[in-house]
Amino acid sequence: MRNHLVAGFTVAMIGFAGSVYAKVSESEAERLGNELTPVGAERKGNVSGSIPEWTGGLGSPPAGWEPGQVEINPFPRDDPLFVITADNVDLYRNKLTDGHIRMLEQYGPEFVMPVYTTRRTAAFPDDVYDKSRENALSAQLLSNGNGVRDAVMTSPFPIPENGLQVIWNHILRYRGEELSFRSSSATPQVNGSYNQVVNQYDYFFAYSRRGADLTDIDNKIFYLKTDTIAPSSLAGTITLVHETLDQIRSPRLAWRYDAGSRRLRRSPNLAYETDLPNASSLRSVDQKDMYNGAPNQYDWELKGKQEMFVPYNAYRLHDESVRPDDVIRPRHINQQLARYELHRVWVVEAKLRTGISHIYPRRVFYVDEDSWQILASEEYDSEGELWRLSEAHNISYYSEPVFWTTMEMTYDLKAQRYYIDGLDDGFRAYDFNPGFRGNEFSASAARRAARR
């Protein structure tokens, strides 16, 4: 983790049991939409101009895109400004994560980081911006920080005071009201050979439903159902998750249907450090979406804000013509398809609490100021050594203005292997309006679907 922080403050979330972190004042909230963007980022660019002013993001689709199509690249004429390699890494060291430095040094010359013009594309609907300001005035962390109250729809703390608020901003960021898509994952061998696991993902974001209040959402953030399509040995496996807002009052509920046993069973251990299914022990459950679940195992420290080269505007990886063979390479993805840009990120360090067990005693997260999306994270082992680097390659979607991942991966620097999710094999565009109803995500509905 680099030491040159833009914001010179450190706030530790240690030992605050019984306390509640309060909403901001009316005068502070007035900054939103003025010197701050509606979601709390610095509107202005940096002094050098390498980070531009935020002027609304990519609020409308580029010419040539039609509803129902996969997103096209809005910047087809962009070429890299420069490429970071193992040979020139020292020139850029103060703007790179420790994980990216290790990747460059360990996997150079094949692993490179092409850096493009910074495009601040993150944009959301106007009512999300309105709700962001309302949340700023009302949202509070629950005791011990294991939940949030008096917030709905989007990130609750657009002007954060501590690391835990930043992580909750990521967990509760706006991702639409519902979503249906298909993608595949893989865990390539060291030589680059791989097998795909294809899943259908269906989300119902109760927390983000327009017009919903805290009573309506019944303490739920979202409902998720995944249905494994391939390979045939796993086909028919269904996972159902009810993700909760107050995770002490009601922890995450999860069920799994195994086609072999033809039974839907509760999965109480589908959380924290448990191996993510079909990830070959290269990723834990709480690394899905870069970080998810109750944050109660760690003390969270906000290190400040820093300008860093991070994955951004990954439209080349998202392109409908790109297939898994184009992306997967031995030890890391095809970096010629990746895009990195200079952005300001919040840096949050998580250290395991005394008496708690987790495979990652220390983690560092780099959170986009424009969207509250975690863009990269570093995971450390029990000896304090850097073990894994995770990346989220993101785009702004068009049919519903959201900034979200199109592809995620976790690189294991010891095993020299990686887990990748979000591979497109000719699948249809993400559908942000599939017309789901909440009762379609009950355990009984999943059981009926499995038996059909």
Short mmCIF file of C-alpha atoms in Angstrom, two decimals:
data_model
loop_
_atom_site.label_atom_id
_atom_site.label_comp_id
_atom_site.label_asym_id
_atom_site.label_seq_id
_atom_site.Cartn_x
_atom_site.Cartn_y
_atom_site.Cartn_z
CA MET A 1 0.00 0.00 0.00
CA ARG A 2 1.44 3.35 -1.03
CA ASN A 3 2.11 6.02 1.56
CA HIS A 4 1.43 9.17 -0.48
CA LEU A 5 -2.15 9.84 0.56
CA VAL A 6 -4.05 12.81 -0.81
CA ALA A 7 -6.14 13.23 2.32
CA GLY A 8 -3.99 13.40 5.41
CA PHE A 9 -6.10 11.60 7.95
CA THR A 10 -6.50 8.17 9.48
CA VAL A 11 -9.62 7.04 11.30
CA ALA A 12 -9.70 3.64 12.99
CA MET A 13 -12.89 1.73 13.67
CA ILE A 14 -11.67 0.04 16.83
CA GLY A 15 -13.64 -0.64 19.95
CA PHE A 16 -16.74 1.40 19.19
CA ALA A 17 -19.21 -1.11 20.60
CA GLY A 18 -22.38 0.58 21.77
CA SER A 19 -21.76 3.74 19.75
CA VAL A 20 -23.64 5.02 16.72
CA TYR A 21 -21.97 7.11 14.05
CA ALA A 22 -24.19 10.04 13.20
CA LYS A 23 -25.48 11.58 10.03
CA VAL A 24 -23.88 14.74 8.62
CA SER A 25 -25.17 18.25 9.20
CA GLU A 26 -27.34 20.18 6.76
CA SER A 27 -24.39 22.43 5.90
CA GLU A 28 -22.21 19.41 5.13
CA ALA A 29 -24.93 17.87 2.96
CA GLU A 30 -25.08 21.12 0.97
CA ARG A 31 -21.67 20.23 -0.44
CA LEU A 32 -23.26 17.37 -2.41
CA GLY A 33 -23.97 18.55 -5.92
CA ASN A 34 -21.68 21.55 -5.44
CA GLU A 35 -17.96 21.08 -4.78
CA LEU A 36 -18.77 17.39 -4.33
CA THR A 37 -20.61 15.26 -6.86
CA PRO A 38 -24.05 13.96 -5.81
CA VAL A 39 -22.45 10.74 -4.54
CA GLY A 40 -19.68 12.49 -2.62
CA ALA A 41 -16.65 12.55 -4.94
CA GLU A 42 -14.53 15.63 -5.50
CA ARG A 43 -16.07 17.32 -8.52
CA LYS A 44 -12.89 19.12 -9.58
CA GLY A 45 -9.99 17.47 -11.34
CA ASN A 46 -6.47 17.31 -10.02
CA VAL A 47 -3.86 20.06 -10.38
CA SER A 48 -2.11 18.48 -13.38
CA GLY A 49 -5.36 17.86 -15.24
CA SER A 50 -4.65 14.13 -15.55
CA ILE A 51 -7.87 13.57 -13.60
CA PRO A 52 -10.57 15.76 -15.17
CA GLU A 53 -13.54 17.44 -13.57
CA TRP A 54 -16.63 15.28 -13.20
CA THR A 55 -19.24 16.72 -15.57
CA GLY A 56 -22.08 14.25 -15.10
CA GLY A 57 -20.51 10.99 -16.21
CA LEU A 58 -21.71 8.89 -19.11
CA GLY A 59 -25.34 9.87 -18.65
CA SER A 60 -26.57 8.73 -22.07
CA PRO A 61 -25.53 5.88 -24.37
CA PRO A 62 -23.10 6.55 -27.23
CA ALA A 63 -24.36 6.77 -30.79
CA GLY A 64 -24.83 3.37 -32.39
CA TRP A 65 -26.03 1.53 -29.29
CA GLU A 66 -29.60 0.23 -29.18
CA PRO A 67 -31.56 -1.13 -26.19
CA GLY A 68 -31.07 -4.87 -25.83
CA GLN A 69 -27.54 -4.75 -27.22
CA VAL A 70 -24.37 -5.43 -25.29
CA GLU A 71 -22.70 -2.12 -24.36
CA ILE A 72 -20.36 -0.78 -27.03
CA ASN A 73 -17.12 1.07 -26.39
CA PRO A 74 -17.83 4.82 -26.07
CA PHE A 75 -14.14 5.58 -26.60
CA PRO A 76 -13.14 3.45 -29.61
CA ARG A 77 -10.39 5.85 -30.68
CA ASP A 78 -8.61 5.90 -27.33
CA ASP A 79 -5.08 4.51 -27.41
CA PRO A 80 -2.90 3.96 -24.35
CA LEU A 81 -1.07 7.05 -23.14
CA PHE A 82 1.72 4.76 -21.93
CA VAL A 83 2.21 1.19 -20.74
CA ILE A 84 3.57 0.30 -17.29
CA THR A 85 5.94 -2.65 -17.40
CA ALA A 86 8.41 -4.38 -15.11
CA ASP A 87 11.14 -2.25 -16.67
CA ASN A 88 9.57 1.14 -15.93
CA VAL A 89 7.56 0.35 -12.78
CA ASP A 90 9.73 2.61 -10.63
CA LEU A 91 8.46 5.65 -12.56
CA TYR A 92 4.90 4.95 -11.38
CA ARG A 93 5.42 3.16 -8.08
CA ASN A 94 3.70 5.83 -5.95
CA LYS A 95 0.47 5.44 -7.96
CA LEU A 96 0.33 1.64 -7.99
CA THR A 97 -1.04 -0.79 -5.44
CA ASP A 98 1.48 -3.14 -3.89
CA GLY A 99 -0.42 -5.94 -5.60
CA HIS A 100 0.06 -4.46 -9.06
CA ILE A 101 3.75 -3.85 -8.37
CA ARG A 102 4.12 -7.53 -7.45
CA MET A 103 2.25 -8.63 -10.58
CA LEU A 104 4.53 -6.49 -12.76
CA GLU A 105 7.67 -7.76 -11.05
CA GLN A 106 6.61 -11.41 -10.84
CA TYR A 107 4.99 -11.80 -14.24
CA GLY A 108 6.85 -9.29 -16.38
CA PRO A 109 7.33 -8.85 -19.28
CA GLU A 110 3.99 -10.54 -20.11
CA PHE A 111 2.01 -8.67 -17.46
CA VAL A 112 1.72 -4.99 -18.37
CA MET A 113 -0.71 -2.19 -17.47
CA PRO A 114 -1.87 -0.06 -20.42
CA VAL A 115 -2.89 3.35 -19.06
CA TYR A 116 -5.51 5.39 -20.90
CA THR A 117 -6.99 8.87 -20.65
CA THR A 118 -9.05 9.17 -17.46
CA ARG A 119 -12.79 9.16 -18.21
CA ARG A 120 -15.03 9.83 -15.22
CA THR A 121 -17.97 7.91 -16.65
CA ALA A 122 -19.78 6.89 -13.44
CA ALA A 123 -23.37 8.15 -13.55
CA PHE A 124 -26.63 7.25 -11.83
CA PRO A 125 -30.30 8.25 -12.17
CA ASP A 126 -31.35 11.60 -10.74
CA ASP A 127 -33.51 10.04 -8.03
CA VAL A 128 -30.47 8.10 -6.82
CA TYR A 129 -28.66 11.42 -6.42
CA ASP A 130 -31.62 12.79 -4.48
CA LYS A 131 -31.62 9.78 -2.20
CA SER A 132 -27.87 10.07 -1.67
CA ARG A 133 -28.39 13.50 -0.14
CA GLU A 134 -31.31 12.26 2.00
CA ASN A 135 -29.18 9.37 3.24
CA ALA A 136 -26.40 11.77 4.18
CA LEU A 137 -28.81 13.54 6.52
CA SER A 138 -30.36 10.43 8.08
CA ALA A 139 -28.15 7.34 7.79
CA GLN A 140 -26.39 5.92 10.84
CA LEU A 141 -24.29 2.88 11.57
CA LEU A 142 -25.83 0.45 13.99
CA SER A 143 -23.95 -0.44 17.15
CA ASN A 144 -20.72 -2.27 16.30
CA GLY A 145 -21.16 -1.21 12.66
CA ASN A 146 -22.83 -4.47 11.63
CA GLY A 147 -25.69 -2.74 9.86
CA VAL A 148 -27.10 0.59 8.74
CA ARG A 149 -30.33 2.31 9.64
CA ASP A 150 -32.37 5.14 8.12
CA ALA A 151 -31.05 4.72 4.58
CA VAL A 152 -32.45 3.23 1.38
CA MET A 153 -31.70 2.87 -2.32
CA THR A 154 -28.00 3.79 -2.47
CA SER A 155 -24.81 4.35 -0.51
CA PRO A 156 -25.70 5.72 2.94
CA PHE A 157 -22.61 7.84 3.68
CA PRO A 158 -21.65 10.05 0.72
CA ILE A 159 -19.44 12.09 3.07
CA PRO A 160 -17.75 9.27 5.03
CA GLU A 161 -16.03 9.73 8.36
CA ASN A 162 -14.42 6.31 8.73
CA GLY A 163 -13.47 3.13 6.93
CA LEU A 164 -16.55 1.20 7.91
CA GLN A 165 -18.80 3.81 6.32
CA VAL A 166 -16.81 3.51 3.09
CA ILE A 167 -17.25 -0.28 3.04
CA TRP A 168 -20.98 0.07 3.64
CA ASN A 169 -21.08 2.54 0.76
CA HIS A 170 -19.71 -0.23 -1.45
CA ILE A 171 -22.06 -2.88 -0.08
CA LEU A 172 -25.15 -0.67 -0.52
CA ARG A 173 -24.22 1.18 -3.73
CA TYR A 174 -26.95 1.47 -6.34
CA ARG A 175 -26.90 -1.39 -8.87
CA GLY A 176 -30.41 -1.05 -10.25
CA GLU A 177 -33.67 -2.52 -8.97
CA GLU A 178 -33.27 -5.95 -10.53
CA LEU A 179 -30.95 -7.71 -12.94
CA SER A 180 -30.70 -10.93 -14.93
CA PHE A 181 -27.61 -12.09 -16.81
CA ARG A 182 -25.52 -15.12 -17.69
CA SER A 183 -21.75 -15.39 -17.40
CA SER A 184 -19.06 -17.96 -16.85
CA SER A 185 -16.16 -18.36 -14.46
CA ALA A 186 -12.92 -20.32 -14.65
CA THR A 187 -9.81 -21.19 -12.65
CA PRO A 188 -7.10 -21.59 -15.30
CA GLN A 189 -4.21 -23.92 -14.66
CA VAL A 190 -0.65 -22.55 -14.69
CA ASN A 191 -0.38 -23.51 -18.37
CA GLY A 192 -3.57 -21.62 -19.23
CA SER A 193 -5.90 -24.59 -19.72
CA TYR A 194 -9.34 -24.12 -18.22
CA ASN A 195 -12.94 -25.30 -17.98
CA GLN A 196 -15.86 -22.92 -17.73
CA VAL A 197 -18.66 -22.95 -15.19
CA VAL A 198 -21.69 -21.14 -16.61
CA ASN A 199 -24.20 -19.56 -14.22
CA GLN A 200 -27.46 -17.68 -14.61
CA TYR A 201 -27.66 -14.79 -12.12
CA ASP A 202 -30.97 -13.23 -11.05
CA TYR A 203 -30.94 -10.30 -8.61
CA PHE A 204 -33.82 -8.50 -6.90
CA PHE A 205 -32.50 -5.43 -5.04
CA ALA A 206 -35.10 -4.84 -2.34
CA TYR A 207 -33.03 -2.02 -0.79
CA SER A 208 -32.96 -0.10 -4.09
CA ARG A 209 -36.61 -0.47 -5.13
CA ARG A 210 -38.14 2.88 -5.91
CA GLY A 211 -40.73 3.91 -3.37
CA ALA A 212 -39.65 1.26 -0.87
CA ASP A 213 -39.08 2.16 2.77
CA LEU A 214 -37.33 0.27 5.54
CA THR A 215 -40.52 -1.55 6.49
CA ASP A 216 -41.11 -2.71 2.93
CA ILE A 217 -37.67 -4.18 2.41
CA ASP A 218 -37.92 -6.40 5.52
CA ASN A 219 -34.24 -5.92 6.42
CA LYS A 220 -33.11 -7.20 3.00
CA ILE A 221 -30.49 -5.68 0.72
CA PHE A 222 -31.10 -8.08 -2.14
CA TYR A 223 -32.24 -11.53 -3.14
CA LEU A 224 -29.98 -13.57 -5.45
CA LYS A 225 -30.60 -16.83 -7.24
CA THR A 226 -27.91 -18.52 -9.28
CA ASP A 227 -28.60 -21.51 -11.51
CA THR A 228 -25.64 -23.48 -12.85
CA ILE A 229 -26.04 -24.23 -16.56
CA ALA A 230 -22.75 -26.00 -17.35
CA PRO A 231 -20.80 -28.26 -17.11
CA SER A 232 -23.25 -31.13 -17.06
CA SER A 233 -21.79 -32.46 -13.80
CA LEU A 234 -22.92 -29.26 -12.02
CA ALA A 235 -25.95 -28.35 -14.12
CA GLY A 236 -29.11 -27.84 -12.10
CA THR A 237 -27.32 -26.63 -8.96
CA ILE A 238 -29.20 -23.68 -7.49
CA THR A 239 -28.00 -21.23 -4.85
CA LEU A 240 -30.41 -18.82 -3.18
CA VAL A 241 -29.23 -15.91 -1.00
CA HIS A 242 -31.20 -13.41 1.10
CA GLU A 243 -28.70 -10.65 1.94
CA THR A 244 -29.64 -8.69 5.05
CA LEU A 245 -29.10 -5.09 6.10
CA ASP A 246 -28.89 -5.52 9.88
CA GLN A 247 -26.71 -8.61 9.97
CA ILE A 248 -26.93 -9.13 13.72
CA ARG A 249 -30.71 -8.99 13.85
CA SER A 250 -30.89 -11.43 10.94
CA PRO A 251 -27.72 -12.94 9.40
CA ARG A 252 -27.54 -13.84 5.73
CA LEU A 253 -29.86 -16.66 4.70
CA ALA A 254 -28.63 -19.08 2.05
CA TRP A 255 -29.83 -22.33 0.50
CA ARG A 256 -28.28 -24.68 -2.02
CA TYR A 257 -29.98 -27.24 -4.23
CA ASP A 258 -27.82 -30.13 -5.37
CA ALA A 259 -29.17 -31.82 -8.48
CA GLY A 260 -27.64 -35.11 -7.31
CA SER A 261 -29.51 -35.26 -4.01
CA ARG A 262 -32.53 -33.33 -5.35
CA ARG A 263 -32.82 -31.47 -2.06
CA LEU A 264 -32.73 -27.78 -1.16
CA ARG A 265 -30.68 -27.38 2.02
CA ARG A 266 -29.78 -24.43 4.18
CA SER A 267 -26.17 -23.29 3.74
CA PRO A 268 -25.33 -21.47 6.97
CA ASN A 269 -21.61 -21.43 6.16
CA LEU A 270 -21.91 -19.60 2.84
CA ALA A 271 -20.10 -16.54 4.21
CA TYR A 272 -16.78 -15.06 5.31
CA GLU A 273 -13.72 -17.23 4.55
CA THR A 274 -15.61 -20.24 3.17
CA ASP A 275 -14.33 -21.21 -0.27
CA LEU A 276 -16.40 -19.67 -3.04
CA PRO A 277 -18.09 -22.55 -4.90
CA ASN A 278 -16.27 -23.63 -8.07
CA ALA A 279 -13.31 -21.34 -7.36
CA SER A 280 -10.72 -24.07 -6.64
CA SER A 281 -9.97 -22.50 -3.23
CA LEU A 282 -8.64 -19.37 -4.97
CA ARG A 283 -11.32 -17.06 -3.59
CA SER A 284 -13.43 -16.82 -0.44
CA VAL A 285 -17.16 -16.20 -0.36
CA ASP A 286 -16.73 -12.68 1.03
CA GLN A 287 -14.61 -11.73 -2.00
CA LYS A 288 -17.56 -12.03 -4.37
CA ASP A 289 -18.34 -8.51 -5.62
CA MET A 290 -14.90 -7.64 -4.18
CA TYR A 291 -16.34 -7.60 -0.64
CA ASN A 292 -19.70 -8.66 0.74
CA GLY A 293 -21.35 -9.68 3.99
CA ALA A 294 -21.12 -8.60 7.59
CA PRO A 295 -17.99 -6.51 8.32
CA ASN A 296 -17.82 -7.60 11.96
CA GLN A 297 -14.63 -9.66 11.68
CA TYR A 298 -12.36 -6.70 11.03
CA ASP A 299 -11.32 -3.33 12.39
CA TRP A 300 -11.58 -0.87 9.51
CA GLU A 301 -9.19 2.04 9.08
CA LEU A 302 -9.67 4.85 6.59
CA LYS A 303 -6.20 5.75 5.37
CA GLY A 304 -7.30 8.64 3.16
CA LYS A 305 -7.62 9.24 -0.56
CA GLN A 306 -4.99 8.63 -3.21
CA GLU A 307 -4.51 9.01 -6.96
CA MET A 308 -3.90 5.53 -8.39
CA PHE A 309 -3.87 3.58 -11.63
CA VAL A 310 -6.87 1.28 -11.38
CA PRO A 311 -9.05 -0.83 -13.73
CA TYR A 312 -11.71 1.37 -15.34
CA ASN A 313 -13.99 1.53 -18.40
CA ALA A 314 -13.34 -2.09 -19.38
CA TYR A 315 -15.38 -1.98 -22.58
CA ARG A 316 -12.84 -4.03 -24.51
CA LEU A 317 -13.18 -6.89 -22.03
CA HIS A 318 -16.97 -6.45 -22.16
CA ASP A 319 -17.17 -6.44 -25.97
CA GLU A 320 -19.64 -9.02 -27.33
CA SER A 321 -17.04 -10.33 -29.77
CA VAL A 322 -14.56 -11.21 -27.00
CA ARG A 323 -14.59 -14.86 -25.96
CA PRO A 324 -12.92 -16.65 -23.03
CA ASP A 325 -10.02 -17.79 -25.23
CA ASP A 326 -9.31 -14.14 -25.99
CA VAL A 327 -9.14 -13.27 -22.29
CA ILE A 328 -7.52 -16.21 -20.51
CA ARG A 329 -3.75 -16.54 -20.46
CA PRO A 330 -1.43 -18.50 -18.15
CA ARG A 331 -1.16 -16.86 -14.69
CA HIS A 332 -3.16 -13.72 -15.63
CA ILE A 333 -5.60 -12.38 -18.20
CA ASN A 334 -4.70 -10.93 -21.60
CA GLN A 335 -3.60 -7.49 -20.42
CA GLN A 336 -3.88 -6.06 -23.92
CA LEU A 337 -7.66 -6.08 -23.36
CA ALA A 338 -7.41 -4.37 -19.98
CA ARG A 339 -7.70 -0.62 -19.42
CA TYR A 340 -6.26 1.29 -16.46
CA GLU A 341 -6.86 4.94 -15.67
CA LEU A 342 -5.73 7.42 -13.03
CA HIS A 343 -8.53 7.93 -10.48
CA ARG A 344 -8.88 9.07 -6.89
CA VAL A 345 -9.69 6.18 -4.59
CA TRP A 346 -10.46 5.86 -0.91
CA VAL A 347 -7.94 3.53 0.73
CA VAL A 348 -9.35 1.32 3.51
CA GLU A 349 -7.32 -1.16 5.53
CA ALA A 350 -9.02 -4.05 7.34
CA LYS A 351 -7.23 -5.89 10.16
CA LEU A 352 -8.67 -9.01 11.74
CA ARG A 353 -10.08 -8.52 15.22
CA THR A 354 -8.52 -10.33 18.15
CA GLY A 355 -9.93 -13.80 18.60
CA ILE A 356 -11.39 -13.99 15.06
CA SER A 357 -10.23 -16.50 12.46
CA HIS A 358 -10.04 -15.74 8.73
CA ILE A 359 -7.61 -16.75 5.98
CA TYR A 360 -6.92 -13.03 5.42
CA PRO A 361 -5.69 -11.34 8.62
CA ARG A 362 -5.18 -8.11 6.67
CA ARG A 363 -6.83 -6.65 3.58
CA VAL A 364 -6.54 -3.34 1.74
CA PHE A 365 -9.34 -1.97 -0.44
CA TYR A 366 -9.21 0.73 -3.12
CA VAL A 367 -12.66 2.27 -3.53
CA ASP A 368 -13.67 4.49 -6.45
CA GLU A 369 -14.70 7.98 -5.27
CA ASP A 370 -17.17 8.34 -8.19
CA SER A 371 -19.18 5.15 -7.63
CA TRP A 372 -18.20 3.51 -4.29
CA GLN A 373 -17.18 0.43 -6.29
CA ILE A 374 -14.13 -1.43 -4.96
CA LEU A 375 -11.71 -1.41 -7.90
CA ALA A 376 -8.87 -3.45 -6.39
CA SER A 377 -7.97 -5.18 -3.15
CA GLU A 378 -4.97 -6.87 -1.60
CA GLU A 379 -5.20 -9.91 0.64
CA TYR A 380 -2.40 -10.87 3.06
CA ASP A 381 -1.57 -14.20 4.70
CA SER A 382 -0.94 -15.04 8.35
CA GLU A 383 2.77 -14.20 7.95
CA GLY A 384 1.93 -10.71 6.76
CA GLU A 385 2.95 -11.49 3.18
CA LEU A 386 0.98 -10.32 0.17
CA TRP A 387 -0.94 -13.38 -1.00
CA ARG A 388 -3.55 -12.27 -3.50
CA LEU A 389 -4.57 -9.32 -5.63
CA SER A 390 -8.19 -8.88 -6.72
CA GLU A 391 -9.39 -6.62 -9.53
CA ALA A 392 -12.81 -5.41 -10.63
CA HIS A 393 -13.01 -4.31 -14.25
CA ASN A 394 -16.02 -2.02 -14.53
CA ILE A 395 -18.16 -0.18 -17.04
CA SER A 396 -21.08 2.21 -17.03
CA TYR A 397 -24.11 0.30 -18.25
CA TYR A 398 -26.57 1.97 -20.61
CA SER A 399 -30.06 0.52 -20.17
CA GLU A 400 -29.87 1.41 -16.46
CA PRO A 401 -27.28 4.04 -15.51
CA VAL A 402 -25.09 2.12 -13.08
CA PHE A 403 -21.34 1.66 -12.75
CA TRP A 404 -20.58 -1.97 -11.97
CA THR A 405 -18.24 -4.84 -12.72
CA THR A 406 -18.19 -6.68 -15.99
CA MET A 407 -15.33 -8.94 -14.92
CA GLU A 408 -13.60 -9.80 -11.62
CA MET A 409 -10.53 -11.84 -10.88
CA THR A 410 -8.37 -12.85 -7.93
CA TYR A 411 -4.69 -13.54 -8.61
CA ASP A 412 -2.97 -15.97 -6.25
CA LEU A 413 0.68 -14.92 -6.23
CA LYS A 414 1.82 -18.11 -4.50
CA ALA A 415 -0.06 -20.66 -6.60
CA GLN A 416 0.45 -18.57 -9.77
CA ARG A 417 -3.16 -19.22 -10.69
CA TYR A 418 -6.26 -17.07 -10.73
CA TYR A 419 -10.03 -17.13 -10.52
CA ILE A 420 -11.99 -15.15 -13.10
CA ASP A 421 -15.72 -14.40 -13.28
CA GLY A 422 -17.70 -12.45 -15.87
CA LEU A 423 -16.54 -14.25 -19.01
CA ASP A 424 -18.90 -13.76 -21.94
CA ASP A 425 -19.40 -16.66 -24.34
CA GLY A 426 -21.96 -15.09 -26.63
CA PHE A 427 -24.47 -14.44 -23.85
CA ARG A 428 -27.15 -11.79 -24.13
CA ALA A 429 -26.83 -8.28 -22.72
CA TYR A 430 -27.54 -7.70 -19.05
CA ASP A 431 -31.27 -7.23 -18.49
CA PHE A 432 -31.95 -4.57 -15.84
CA ASN A 433 -35.72 -4.92 -16.19
CA PRO A 434 -36.61 -8.64 -16.18
CA GLY A 435 -39.85 -8.06 -14.26
CA PHE A 436 -39.11 -10.13 -11.16
CA ARG A 437 -41.32 -10.22 -8.09
CA GLY A 438 -39.92 -10.63 -4.61
CA ASN A 439 -41.82 -13.86 -3.95
CA GLU A 440 -39.94 -15.53 -6.81
CA PHE A 441 -36.91 -15.61 -4.51
CA SER A 442 -38.41 -17.60 -1.64
CA ALA A 443 -37.04 -21.00 -0.66
CA SER A 444 -40.28 -22.67 -1.76
CA ALA A 445 -40.08 -20.96 -5.19
CA ALA A 446 -36.48 -22.15 -5.60
CA ARG A 447 -37.54 -25.65 -4.65
CA ARG A 448 -40.31 -25.62 -7.24
CA ALA A 449 -37.96 -24.27 -9.91
CA ALA A 450 -35.41 -26.99 -9.16
CA ARG A 451 -37.96 -29.75 -9.61
CA ARG A 452 -39.11 -28.56 -13.01
#
